[in-house]
Structure formats: structure tokens, C-alpha cells
Amino acid sequence: MHPTIADIRKDYTLEDLSETEVDPNPFIQFKQWFEQALSAQLPEPNAMTIATAMPDGKPSARMVLLKDFDERGFVFFTNYNSRKGQELAENPQAALVFWWAELERQVRIIGHVEKVSETESDKYFYSRPENSRLGAWASHQSEAIASREVLEQNLQKLQHQYENQEIPRPSHWGGLRVIPIEIEFWQGRPSRLHDRLLYTRLDAQTWKIQRLSP
């Protein structure tokens, strides 16, 4: 007999998470965990859920890829005319979630969102493979289309148009930075008594650390 969904469970036993061991700077703590995810050779450790809100308050979430982070925040790139781009233009608040199952870890981030500089967007865009750059032009992200062939035809036209030419970055495509006010580190523990440490920003340089009940 196959187990029901309710029967699926796992006890988490790999690590613990202590206030005395984490770095007082959440960006340094994230860097340590991210480097451990890289060392563990997890599939796409930079994959993250980003949740936004529609104008009527309905939530909207999808997976994107983290492309940079530092003490200014967490950066991803997108079409600004996409659904998430439009939602963030109207309500520049977002939540991020990283889930590293093999390490029994989760990171949750809440913050304000702003566009990165034109220079930052250019730098990343021109580092992308040629067809990825063309894809930013070929796809009117989040708009309904008649068929897959529409995308393929758009790409073929652009390949011909920009043959032996530099592909410019579209003005509607670039980076967004989530500037956190909260960062929570979650480590799975036995009996569902997980470790949760929440960093809350007090000012530009200071964070408060609290343990949350699982």
C-alpha cells in the first residue's frame, strides 16, 4: 500500500543552530550557509521563491535565481514588464525563500525592493550567453501567446537581426534588489522542534537576533 500524503514525514537530524554560534551579521551568516550549499553540490542552490502581492492583496509566488548578494541585499534579474515586475512596481515589497533540503535548511527574507543601477544590469546582461540575451527580447514575459512557435519564430528573427552584432540590453529588462528588514535562518531538528533564528534590522548597521518557537 502506498503511503498517503499525510504519512510522508522525515525527522531532521543533521545540524543544530545556536545563538552563540551564528554571526551577528545576517549577510555573513547567509554567505556561510550559501557556501556550504555550494560545497554540498546541491542542484541550483541559488534557486529561490519570490512572493509578491497583486494590487488587490492576493499573493503571487514563483521561482527565480539569485544572481548576487552583499550587504545591500539580494539581486535577481527579470523583465520589468512581467507580472512580478509590475506587481513590484506597484508594491515594492517581497519575500524570498531558499530551501536546501539536503542540508535541512531554509532561509526566509522579507524586504523592500528597488531596481539595481543601469551599470549593474548591463554588467550581468552582457555576461549572459547570446541566446539568453536574445531571449530577453523574444519573450514578452507573462503575456499570453498563441503557441510555442511564436517564441521560436521571434528568436529566429532576432538571431538574424543581430547576426555578428552586439545585442543591446532591453530597457525593460534588468535587476531588482531585495533590501531585507528580516532574515530568518531555519535548521531542521528532531521531533519538529526546529531551530529558528530571526534577524530584525534595527538600523543600517544593527540587527536584533531572536529565537522563534518552531
JSON list of C-alpha atoms in Angstrom, two decimals:
[
{"chain": "A", "resi": 1, "resn": "MET", "atom": "CA", "xyz": [0.00, 0.00, 0.00]},
{"chain": "A", "resi": 2, "resn": "HIS", "atom": "CA", "xyz": [1.31, 3.42, -0.94]},
{"chain": "A", "resi": 3, "resn": "PRO", "atom": "CA", "xyz": [1.57, 5.94, 1.91]},
{"chain": "A", "resi": 4, "resn": "THR", "atom": "CA", "xyz": [-0.87, 8.82, 1.95]},
{"chain": "A", "resi": 5, "resn": "ILE", "atom": "CA", "xyz": [0.38, 12.37, 1.74]},
{"chain": "A", "resi": 6, "resn": "ALA", "atom": "CA", "xyz": [-0.27, 12.72, 5.46]},
{"chain": "A", "resi": 7, "resn": "ASP", "atom": "CA", "xyz": [2.06, 9.77, 6.10]},
{"chain": "A", "resi": 8, "resn": "ILE", "atom": "CA", "xyz": [5.06, 11.39, 4.38]},
{"chain": "A", "resi": 9, "resn": "ARG", "atom": "CA", "xyz": [7.44, 12.66, 7.02]},
{"chain": "A", "resi": 10, "resn": "LYS", "atom": "CA", "xyz": [11.13, 12.96, 7.78]},
{"chain": "A", "resi": 11, "resn": "ASP", "atom": "CA", "xyz": [12.98, 13.57, 11.02]},
{"chain": "A", "resi": 12, "resn": "TYR", "atom": "CA", "xyz": [15.71, 16.22, 10.70]},
{"chain": "A", "resi": 13, "resn": "THR", "atom": "CA", "xyz": [18.93, 15.32, 12.47]},
{"chain": "A", "resi": 14, "resn": "LEU", "atom": "CA", "xyz": [21.92, 16.84, 10.64]},
{"chain": "A", "resi": 15, "resn": "GLU", "atom": "CA", "xyz": [22.72, 20.05, 12.50]},
{"chain": "A", "resi": 16, "resn": "ASP", "atom": "CA", "xyz": [21.63, 22.49, 15.15]},
{"chain": "A", "resi": 17, "resn": "LEU", "atom": "CA", "xyz": [21.53, 26.30, 15.11]},
{"chain": "A", "resi": 18, "resn": "SER", "atom": "CA", "xyz": [22.66, 28.23, 18.18]},
{"chain": "A", "resi": 19, "resn": "GLU", "atom": "CA", "xyz": [22.60, 31.93, 19.00]},
{"chain": "A", "resi": 20, "resn": "THR", "atom": "CA", "xyz": [26.16, 31.59, 20.31]},
{"chain": "A", "resi": 21, "resn": "GLU", "atom": "CA", "xyz": [27.46, 30.22, 17.01]},
{"chain": "A", "resi": 22, "resn": "VAL", "atom": "CA", "xyz": [25.79, 32.36, 14.32]},
{"chain": "A", "resi": 23, "resn": "ASP", "atom": "CA", "xyz": [27.40, 35.53, 13.05]},
{"chain": "A", "resi": 24, "resn": "PRO", "atom": "CA", "xyz": [25.83, 38.77, 14.34]},
{"chain": "A", "resi": 25, "resn": "ASN", "atom": "CA", "xyz": [25.71, 39.95, 10.72]},
{"chain": "A", "resi": 26, "resn": "PRO", "atom": "CA", "xyz": [22.98, 38.05, 8.80]},
{"chain": "A", "resi": 27, "resn": "PHE", "atom": "CA", "xyz": [24.70, 38.64, 5.44]},
{"chain": "A", "resi": 28, "resn": "ILE", "atom": "CA", "xyz": [27.84, 36.92, 6.70]},
{"chain": "A", "resi": 29, "resn": "GLN", "atom": "CA", "xyz": [25.69, 34.11, 8.12]},
{"chain": "A", "resi": 30, "resn": "PHE", "atom": "CA", "xyz": [23.92, 33.75, 4.76]},
{"chain": "A", "resi": 31, "resn": "LYS", "atom": "CA", "xyz": [27.26, 33.70, 2.95]},
{"chain": "A", "resi": 32, "resn": "GLN", "atom": "CA", "xyz": [28.45, 30.86, 5.19]},
{"chain": "A", "resi": 33, "resn": "TRP", "atom": "CA", "xyz": [25.31, 28.82, 4.57]},
{"chain": "A", "resi": 34, "resn": "PHE", "atom": "CA", "xyz": [25.34, 29.58, 0.84]},
{"chain": "A", "resi": 35, "resn": "GLU", "atom": "CA", "xyz": [28.97, 28.47, 0.52]},
{"chain": "A", "resi": 36, "resn": "GLN", "atom": "CA", "xyz": [28.08, 25.25, 2.35]},
{"chain": "A", "resi": 37, "resn": "ALA", "atom": "CA", "xyz": [25.22, 24.70, -0.12]},
{"chain": "A", "resi": 38, "resn": "LEU", "atom": "CA", "xyz": [27.71, 25.19, -2.97]},
{"chain": "A", "resi": 39, "resn": "SER", "atom": "CA", "xyz": [30.22, 22.81, -1.38]},
{"chain": "A", "resi": 40, "resn": "ALA", "atom": "CA", "xyz": [27.48, 20.20, -1.00]},
{"chain": "A", "resi": 41, "resn": "GLN", "atom": "CA", "xyz": [26.91, 20.49, -4.77]},
{"chain": "A", "resi": 42, "resn": "LEU", "atom": "CA", "xyz": [23.18, 20.99, -4.37]},
{"chain": "A", "resi": 43, "resn": "PRO", "atom": "CA", "xyz": [21.21, 21.40, -7.60]},
{"chain": "A", "resi": 44, "resn": "GLU", "atom": "CA", "xyz": [20.73, 25.14, -8.21]},
{"chain": "A", "resi": 45, "resn": "PRO", "atom": "CA", "xyz": [21.47, 26.34, -4.66]},
{"chain": "A", "resi": 46, "resn": "ASN", "atom": "CA", "xyz": [20.67, 29.89, -5.82]},
{"chain": "A", "resi": 47, "resn": "ALA", "atom": "CA", "xyz": [17.06, 28.98, -6.66]},
{"chain": "A", "resi": 48, "resn": "MET", "atom": "CA", "xyz": [14.62, 30.92, -4.51]},
{"chain": "A", "resi": 49, "resn": "THR", "atom": "CA", "xyz": [10.91, 31.59, -4.27]},
{"chain": "A", "resi": 50, "resn": "ILE", "atom": "CA", "xyz": [9.93, 35.24, -4.52]},
{"chain": "A", "resi": 51, "resn": "ALA", "atom": "CA", "xyz": [6.49, 36.20, -3.28]},
{"chain": "A", "resi": 52, "resn": "THR", "atom": "CA", "xyz": [4.83, 39.46, -4.26]},
{"chain": "A", "resi": 53, "resn": "ALA", "atom": "CA", "xyz": [1.30, 40.81, -3.91]},
{"chain": "A", "resi": 54, "resn": "MET", "atom": "CA", "xyz": [-1.25, 41.83, -6.52]},
{"chain": "A", "resi": 55, "resn": "PRO", "atom": "CA", "xyz": [-2.96, 45.22, -6.18]},
{"chain": "A", "resi": 56, "resn": "ASP", "atom": "CA", "xyz": [-5.98, 43.53, -4.57]},
{"chain": "A", "resi": 57, "resn": "GLY", "atom": "CA", "xyz": [-3.75, 41.85, -1.99]},
{"chain": "A", "resi": 58, "resn": "LYS", "atom": "CA", "xyz": [-3.72, 38.36, -3.48]},
{"chain": "A", "resi": 59, "resn": "PRO", "atom": "CA", "xyz": [-0.32, 36.67, -3.10]},
{"chain": "A", "resi": 60, "resn": "SER", "atom": "CA", "xyz": [1.76, 35.68, -6.12]},
{"chain": "A", "resi": 61, "resn": "ALA", "atom": "CA", "xyz": [4.87, 33.48, -5.97]},
{"chain": "A", "resi": 62, "resn": "ARG", "atom": "CA", "xyz": [7.35, 31.86, -8.34]},
{"chain": "A", "resi": 63, "resn": "MET", "atom": "CA", "xyz": [10.94, 30.56, -8.52]},
{"chain": "A", "resi": 64, "resn": "VAL", "atom": "CA", "xyz": [13.79, 32.80, -9.66]},
{"chain": "A", "resi": 65, "resn": "LEU", "atom": "CA", "xyz": [17.58, 32.62, -9.43]},
{"chain": "A", "resi": 66, "resn": "LEU", "atom": "CA", "xyz": [19.70, 34.68, -7.05]},
{"chain": "A", "resi": 67, "resn": "LYS", "atom": "CA", "xyz": [22.49, 36.30, -9.08]},
{"chain": "A", "resi": 68, "resn": "ASP", "atom": "CA", "xyz": [24.27, 38.42, -6.49]},
{"chain": "A", "resi": 69, "resn": "PHE", "atom": "CA", "xyz": [24.16, 39.35, -2.81]},
{"chain": "A", "resi": 70, "resn": "ASP", "atom": "CA", "xyz": [26.05, 41.62, -0.46]},
{"chain": "A", "resi": 71, "resn": "GLU", "atom": "CA", "xyz": [25.15, 43.88, 2.45]},
{"chain": "A", "resi": 72, "resn": "ARG", "atom": "CA", "xyz": [22.95, 45.95, 0.14]},
{"chain": "A", "resi": 73, "resn": "GLY", "atom": "CA", "xyz": [20.62, 42.99, -0.47]},
{"chain": "A", "resi": 74, "resn": "PHE", "atom": "CA", "xyz": [19.73, 40.05, -2.74]},
{"chain": "A", "resi": 75, "resn": "VAL", "atom": "CA", "xyz": [19.65, 40.54, -6.52]},
{"chain": "A", "resi": 76, "resn": "PHE", "atom": "CA", "xyz": [17.78, 38.77, -9.32]},
{"chain": "A", "resi": 77, "resn": "PHE", "atom": "CA", "xyz": [17.06, 39.79, -12.92]},
{"chain": "A", "resi": 78, "resn": "THR", "atom": "CA", "xyz": [13.80, 39.89, -14.80]},
{"chain": "A", "resi": 79, "resn": "ASN", "atom": "CA", "xyz": [11.61, 41.59, -17.40]},
{"chain": "A", "resi": 80, "resn": "TYR", "atom": "CA", "xyz": [10.26, 44.67, -15.62]},
{"chain": "A", "resi": 81, "resn": "ASN", "atom": "CA", "xyz": [7.01, 44.30, -17.61]},
{"chain": "A", "resi": 82, "resn": "SER", "atom": "CA", "xyz": [6.44, 40.76, -16.32]},
{"chain": "A", "resi": 83, "resn": "ARG", "atom": "CA", "xyz": [3.77, 40.00, -13.75]},
{"chain": "A", "resi": 84, "resn": "LYS", "atom": "CA", "xyz": [6.23, 40.13, -10.86]},
{"chain": "A", "resi": 85, "resn": "GLY", "atom": "CA", "xyz": [7.84, 43.26, -12.29]},
{"chain": "A", "resi": 86, "resn": "GLN", "atom": "CA", "xyz": [4.52, 45.07, -12.46]},
{"chain": "A", "resi": 87, "resn": "GLU", "atom": "CA", "xyz": [3.48, 43.87, -9.01]},
{"chain": "A", "resi": 88, "resn": "LEU", "atom": "CA", "xyz": [6.75, 45.09, -7.54]},
{"chain": "A", "resi": 89, "resn": "ALA", "atom": "CA", "xyz": [6.43, 48.43, -9.31]},
{"chain": "A", "resi": 90, "resn": "GLU", "atom": "CA", "xyz": [3.06, 48.94, -7.60]},
{"chain": "A", "resi": 91, "resn": "ASN", "atom": "CA", "xyz": [4.01, 47.41, -4.25]},
{"chain": "A", "resi": 92, "resn": "PRO", "atom": "CA", "xyz": [7.80, 47.20, -3.84]},
{"chain": "A", "resi": 93, "resn": "GLN", "atom": "CA", "xyz": [7.76, 44.64, -1.03]},
{"chain": "A", "resi": 94, "resn": "ALA", "atom": "CA", "xyz": [8.75, 40.99, -1.38]},
{"chain": "A", "resi": 95, "resn": "ALA", "atom": "CA", "xyz": [9.53, 37.80, 0.49]},
{"chain": "A", "resi": 96, "resn": "LEU", "atom": "CA", "xyz": [12.22, 35.31, -0.52]},
{"chain": "A", "resi": 97, "resn": "VAL", "atom": "CA", "xyz": [12.60, 31.66, 0.50]},
{"chain": "A", "resi": 98, "resn": "PHE", "atom": "CA", "xyz": [15.62, 29.42, -0.02]},
{"chain": "A", "resi": 99, "resn": "TRP", "atom": "CA", "xyz": [15.08, 25.68, 0.63]},
{"chain": "A", "resi": 100, "resn": "TRP", "atom": "CA", "xyz": [18.15, 23.48, 0.82]},
{"chain": "A", "resi": 101, "resn": "ALA", "atom": "CA", "xyz": [16.55, 20.10, 1.53]},
{"chain": "A", "resi": 102, "resn": "GLU", "atom": "CA", "xyz": [19.77, 18.10, 1.60]},
{"chain": "A", "resi": 103, "resn": "LEU", "atom": "CA", "xyz": [21.10, 20.35, 4.37]},
{"chain": "A", "resi": 104, "resn": "GLU", "atom": "CA", "xyz": [17.71, 20.52, 6.14]},
{"chain": "A", "resi": 105, "resn": "ARG", "atom": "CA", "xyz": [17.84, 24.31, 5.94]},
{"chain": "A", "resi": 106, "resn": "GLN", "atom": "CA", "xyz": [15.60, 27.17, 4.96]},
{"chain": "A", "resi": 107, "resn": "VAL", "atom": "CA", "xyz": [16.21, 30.93, 4.78]},
{"chain": "A", "resi": 108, "resn": "ARG", "atom": "CA", "xyz": [13.33, 33.42, 4.71]},
{"chain": "A", "resi": 109, "resn": "ILE", "atom": "CA", "xyz": [13.83, 37.08, 3.79]},
{"chain": "A", "resi": 110, "resn": "ILE", "atom": "CA", "xyz": [11.39, 40.00, 3.84]},
{"chain": "A", "resi": 111, "resn": "GLY", "atom": "CA", "xyz": [12.26, 43.39, 2.45]},
{"chain": "A", "resi": 112, "resn": "HIS", "atom": "CA", "xyz": [11.83, 46.40, 0.23]},
{"chain": "A", "resi": 113, "resn": "VAL", "atom": "CA", "xyz": [12.60, 46.08, -3.50]},
{"chain": "A", "resi": 114, "resn": "GLU", "atom": "CA", "xyz": [14.33, 48.54, -5.79]},
{"chain": "A", "resi": 115, "resn": "LYS", "atom": "CA", "xyz": [15.95, 48.41, -9.23]},
{"chain": "A", "resi": 116, "resn": "VAL", "atom": "CA", "xyz": [19.71, 47.95, -9.39]},
{"chain": "A", "resi": 117, "resn": "SER", "atom": "CA", "xyz": [21.77, 50.51, -11.29]},
{"chain": "A", "resi": 118, "resn": "GLU", "atom": "CA", "xyz": [21.92, 50.52, -15.09]},
{"chain": "A", "resi": 119, "resn": "THR", "atom": "CA", "xyz": [25.60, 49.62, -14.79]},
{"chain": "A", "resi": 120, "resn": "GLU", "atom": "CA", "xyz": [24.82, 46.52, -12.71]},
{"chain": "A", "resi": 121, "resn": "SER", "atom": "CA", "xyz": [22.10, 45.43, -15.14]},
{"chain": "A", "resi": 122, "resn": "ASP", "atom": "CA", "xyz": [24.42, 45.93, -18.11]},
{"chain": "A", "resi": 123, "resn": "LYS", "atom": "CA", "xyz": [27.25, 44.01, -16.47]},
{"chain": "A", "resi": 124, "resn": "TYR", "atom": "CA", "xyz": [25.11, 40.95, -15.87]},
{"chain": "A", "resi": 125, "resn": "PHE", "atom": "CA", "xyz": [23.24, 41.13, -19.19]},
{"chain": "A", "resi": 126, "resn": "TYR", "atom": "CA", "xyz": [26.43, 41.17, -21.25]},
{"chain": "A", "resi": 127, "resn": "SER", "atom": "CA", "xyz": [27.79, 38.21, -19.27]},
{"chain": "A", "resi": 128, "resn": "ARG", "atom": "CA", "xyz": [24.88, 36.03, -20.40]},
{"chain": "A", "resi": 129, "resn": "PRO", "atom": "CA", "xyz": [25.04, 33.57, -23.32]},
{"chain": "A", "resi": 130, "resn": "GLU", "atom": "CA", "xyz": [23.98, 35.08, -26.65]},
{"chain": "A", "resi": 131, "resn": "ASN", "atom": "CA", "xyz": [20.67, 33.21, -26.88]},
{"chain": "A", "resi": 132, "resn": "SER", "atom": "CA", "xyz": [19.78, 34.22, -23.32]},
{"chain": "A", "resi": 133, "resn": "ARG", "atom": "CA", "xyz": [20.32, 37.85, -24.31]},
{"chain": "A", "resi": 134, "resn": "LEU", "atom": "CA", "xyz": [18.13, 37.34, -27.38]},
{"chain": "A", "resi": 135, "resn": "GLY", "atom": "CA", "xyz": [15.53, 35.64, -25.20]},
{"chain": "A", "resi": 136, "resn": "ALA", "atom": "CA", "xyz": [15.11, 38.85, -23.23]},
{"chain": "A", "resi": 137, "resn": "TRP", "atom": "CA", "xyz": [13.91, 40.44, -26.47]},
{"chain": "A", "resi": 138, "resn": "ALA", "atom": "CA", "xyz": [12.00, 37.44, -27.84]},
{"chain": "A", "resi": 139, "resn": "SER", "atom": "CA", "xyz": [9.73, 36.90, -24.85]},
{"chain": "A", "resi": 140, "resn": "HIS", "atom": "CA", "xyz": [7.09, 39.37, -23.70]},
{"chain": "A", "resi": 141, "resn": "GLN", "atom": "CA", "xyz": [7.18, 37.74, -20.29]},
{"chain": "A", "resi": 142, "resn": "SER", "atom": "CA", "xyz": [3.83, 36.82, -18.66]},
{"chain": "A", "resi": 143, "resn": "GLU", "atom": "CA", "xyz": [1.78, 37.77, -21.76]},
{"chain": "A", "resi": 144, "resn": "ALA", "atom": "CA", "xyz": [-0.47, 35.14, -23.36]},
{"chain": "A", "resi": 145, "resn": "ILE", "atom": "CA", "xyz": [0.80, 33.76, -26.70]},
{"chain": "A", "resi": 146, "resn": "ALA", "atom": "CA", "xyz": [-0.80, 31.54, -29.32]},
{"chain": "A", "resi": 147, "resn": "SER", "atom": "CA", "xyz": [1.84, 28.80, -29.34]},
{"chain": "A", "resi": 148, "resn": "ARG", "atom": "CA", "xyz": [5.44, 27.80, -28.63]},
{"chain": "A", "resi": 149, "resn": "GLU", "atom": "CA", "xyz": [6.18, 28.51, -32.30]},
{"chain": "A", "resi": 150, "resn": "VAL", "atom": "CA", "xyz": [5.69, 32.24, -31.66]},
{"chain": "A", "resi": 151, "resn": "LEU", "atom": "CA", "xyz": [8.69, 32.23, -29.33]},
{"chain": "A", "resi": 152, "resn": "GLU", "atom": "CA", "xyz": [10.79, 30.16, -31.71]},
{"chain": "A", "resi": 153, "resn": "GLN", "atom": "CA", "xyz": [9.97, 32.46, -34.63]},
{"chain": "A", "resi": 154, "resn": "ASN", "atom": "CA", "xyz": [10.77, 35.56, -32.57]},
{"chain": "A", "resi": 155, "resn": "LEU", "atom": "CA", "xyz": [14.13, 34.07, -31.60]},
{"chain": "A", "resi": 156, "resn": "GLN", "atom": "CA", "xyz": [14.99, 33.16, -35.21]},
{"chain": "A", "resi": 157, "resn": "LYS", "atom": "CA", "xyz": [14.19, 36.69, -36.39]},
{"chain": "A", "resi": 158, "resn": "LEU", "atom": "CA", "xyz": [16.38, 38.16, -33.67]},
{"chain": "A", "resi": 159, "resn": "GLN", "atom": "CA", "xyz": [19.24, 35.77, -34.42]},
{"chain": "A", "resi": 160, "resn": "HIS", "atom": "CA", "xyz": [19.17, 37.00, -37.99]},
{"chain": "A", "resi": 161, "resn": "GLN", "atom": "CA", "xyz": [18.77, 40.66, -36.99]},
{"chain": "A", "resi": 162, "resn": "TYR", "atom": "CA", "xyz": [21.72, 40.64, -34.60]},
{"chain": "A", "resi": 163, "resn": "GLU", "atom": "CA", "xyz": [24.00, 38.30, -36.52]},
{"chain": "A", "resi": 164, "resn": "ASN", "atom": "CA", "xyz": [27.58, 39.50, -35.95]},
{"chain": "A", "resi": 165, "resn": "GLN", "atom": "CA", "xyz": [26.27, 42.44, -33.90]},
{"chain": "A", "resi": 166, "resn": "GLU", "atom": "CA", "xyz": [26.22, 43.25, -30.20]},
{"chain": "A", "resi": 167, "resn": "ILE", "atom": "CA", "xyz": [22.84, 42.51, -28.63]},
{"chain": "A", "resi": 168, "resn": "PRO", "atom": "CA", "xyz": [21.75, 45.53, -26.56]},
{"chain": "A", "resi": 169, "resn": "ARG", "atom": "CA", "xyz": [20.06, 45.17, -23.19]},
{"chain": "A", "resi": 170, "resn": "PRO", "atom": "CA", "xyz": [16.33, 45.94, -23.42]},
{"chain": "A", "resi": 171, "resn": "SER", "atom": "CA", "xyz": [15.30, 48.91, -21.29]},
{"chain": "A", "resi": 172, "resn": "HIS", "atom": "CA", "xyz": [12.53, 46.74, -19.83]},
{"chain": "A", "resi": 173, "resn": "TRP", "atom": "CA", "xyz": [14.98, 44.10, -18.56]},
{"chain": "A", "resi": 174, "resn": "GLY", "atom": "CA", "xyz": [17.26, 44.40, -15.55]},
{"chain": "A", "resi": 175, "resn": "GLY", "atom": "CA", "xyz": [17.98, 43.67, -11.92]},
{"chain": "A", "resi": 176, "resn": "LEU", "atom": "CA", "xyz": [15.93, 44.02, -8.76]},
{"chain": "A", "resi": 177, "resn": "ARG", "atom": "CA", "xyz": [17.40, 44.07, -5.27]},
{"chain": "A", "resi": 178, "resn": "VAL", "atom": "CA", "xyz": [15.53, 42.90, -2.19]},
{"chain": "A", "resi": 179, "resn": "ILE", "atom": "CA", "xyz": [16.77, 45.01, 0.73]},
{"chain": "A", "resi": 180, "resn": "PRO", "atom": "CA", "xyz": [15.95, 42.95, 3.81]},
{"chain": "A", "resi": 181, "resn": "ILE", "atom": "CA", "xyz": [14.37, 44.09, 7.05]},
{"chain": "A", "resi": 182, "resn": "GLU", "atom": "CA", "xyz": [14.09, 40.50, 8.31]},
{"chain": "A", "resi": 183, "resn": "ILE", "atom": "CA", "xyz": [16.15, 37.37, 7.65]},
{"chain": "A", "resi": 184, "resn": "GLU", "atom": "CA", "xyz": [15.24, 34.08, 9.30]},
{"chain": "A", "resi": 185, "resn": "PHE", "atom": "CA", "xyz": [17.54, 31.04, 9.40]},
{"chain": "A", "resi": 186, "resn": "TRP", "atom": "CA", "xyz": [15.79, 27.69, 9.92]},
{"chain": "A", "resi": 187, "resn": "GLN", "atom": "CA", "xyz": [17.54, 24.44, 10.72]},
{"chain": "A", "resi": 188, "resn": "GLY", "atom": "CA", "xyz": [15.53, 21.22, 10.84]},
{"chain": "A", "resi": 189, "resn": "ARG", "atom": "CA", "xyz": [15.67, 19.39, 14.17]},
{"chain": "A", "resi": 190, "resn": "PRO", "atom": "CA", "xyz": [14.19, 16.13, 15.54]},
{"chain": "A", "resi": 191, "resn": "SER", "atom": "CA", "xyz": [10.55, 15.90, 16.62]},
{"chain": "A", "resi": 192, "resn": "ARG", "atom": "CA", "xyz": [9.68, 19.01, 14.61]},
{"chain": "A", "resi": 193, "resn": "LEU", "atom": "CA", "xyz": [11.36, 21.17, 17.28]},
{"chain": "A", "resi": 194, "resn": "HIS", "atom": "CA", "xyz": [13.27, 23.11, 14.64]},
{"chain": "A", "resi": 195, "resn": "ASP", "atom": "CA", "xyz": [15.76, 25.90, 15.29]},
{"chain": "A", "resi": 196, "resn": "ARG", "atom": "CA", "xyz": [14.61, 29.30, 14.04]},
{"chain": "A", "resi": 197, "resn": "LEU", "atom": "CA", "xyz": [16.73, 32.43, 14.46]},
{"chain": "A", "resi": 198, "resn": "LEU", "atom": "CA", "xyz": [15.26, 35.71, 13.25]},
{"chain": "A", "resi": 199, "resn": "TYR", "atom": "CA", "xyz": [17.41, 38.75, 12.46]},
{"chain": "A", "resi": 200, "resn": "THR", "atom": "CA", "xyz": [15.44, 42.03, 12.51]},
{"chain": "A", "resi": 201, "resn": "ARG", "atom": "CA", "xyz": [17.04, 45.22, 11.21]},
{"chain": "A", "resi": 202, "resn": "LEU", "atom": "CA", "xyz": [17.18, 48.00, 13.80]},
{"chain": "A", "resi": 203, "resn": "ASP", "atom": "CA", "xyz": [19.21, 50.46, 11.74]},
{"chain": "A", "resi": 204, "resn": "ALA", "atom": "CA", "xyz": [21.71, 50.46, 8.86]},
{"chain": "A", "resi": 205, "resn": "GLN", "atom": "CA", "xyz": [24.33, 48.54, 10.84]},
{"chain": "A", "resi": 206, "resn": "THR", "atom": "CA", "xyz": [22.47, 46.82, 13.69]},
{"chain": "A", "resi": 207, "resn": "TRP", "atom": "CA", "xyz": [20.40, 43.64, 13.77]},
{"chain": "A", "resi": 208, "resn": "LYS", "atom": "CA", "xyz": [18.49, 42.05, 16.66]},
{"chain": "A", "resi": 209, "resn": "ILE", "atom": "CA", "xyz": [18.55, 38.24, 16.90]},
{"chain": "A", "resi": 210, "resn": "GLN", "atom": "CA", "xyz": [15.61, 36.35, 18.40]},
{"chain": "A", "resi": 211, "resn": "ARG", "atom": "CA", "xyz": [14.83, 32.65, 18.69]},
{"chain": "A", "resi": 212, "resn": "LEU", "atom": "CA", "xyz": [11.37, 31.75, 17.42]},
{"chain": "A", "resi": 213, "resn": "SER", "atom": "CA", "xyz": [9.31, 28.81, 18.53]},
{"chain": "A", "resi": 214, "resn": "PRO", "atom": "CA", "xyz": [9.05, 26.21, 15.75]}
]
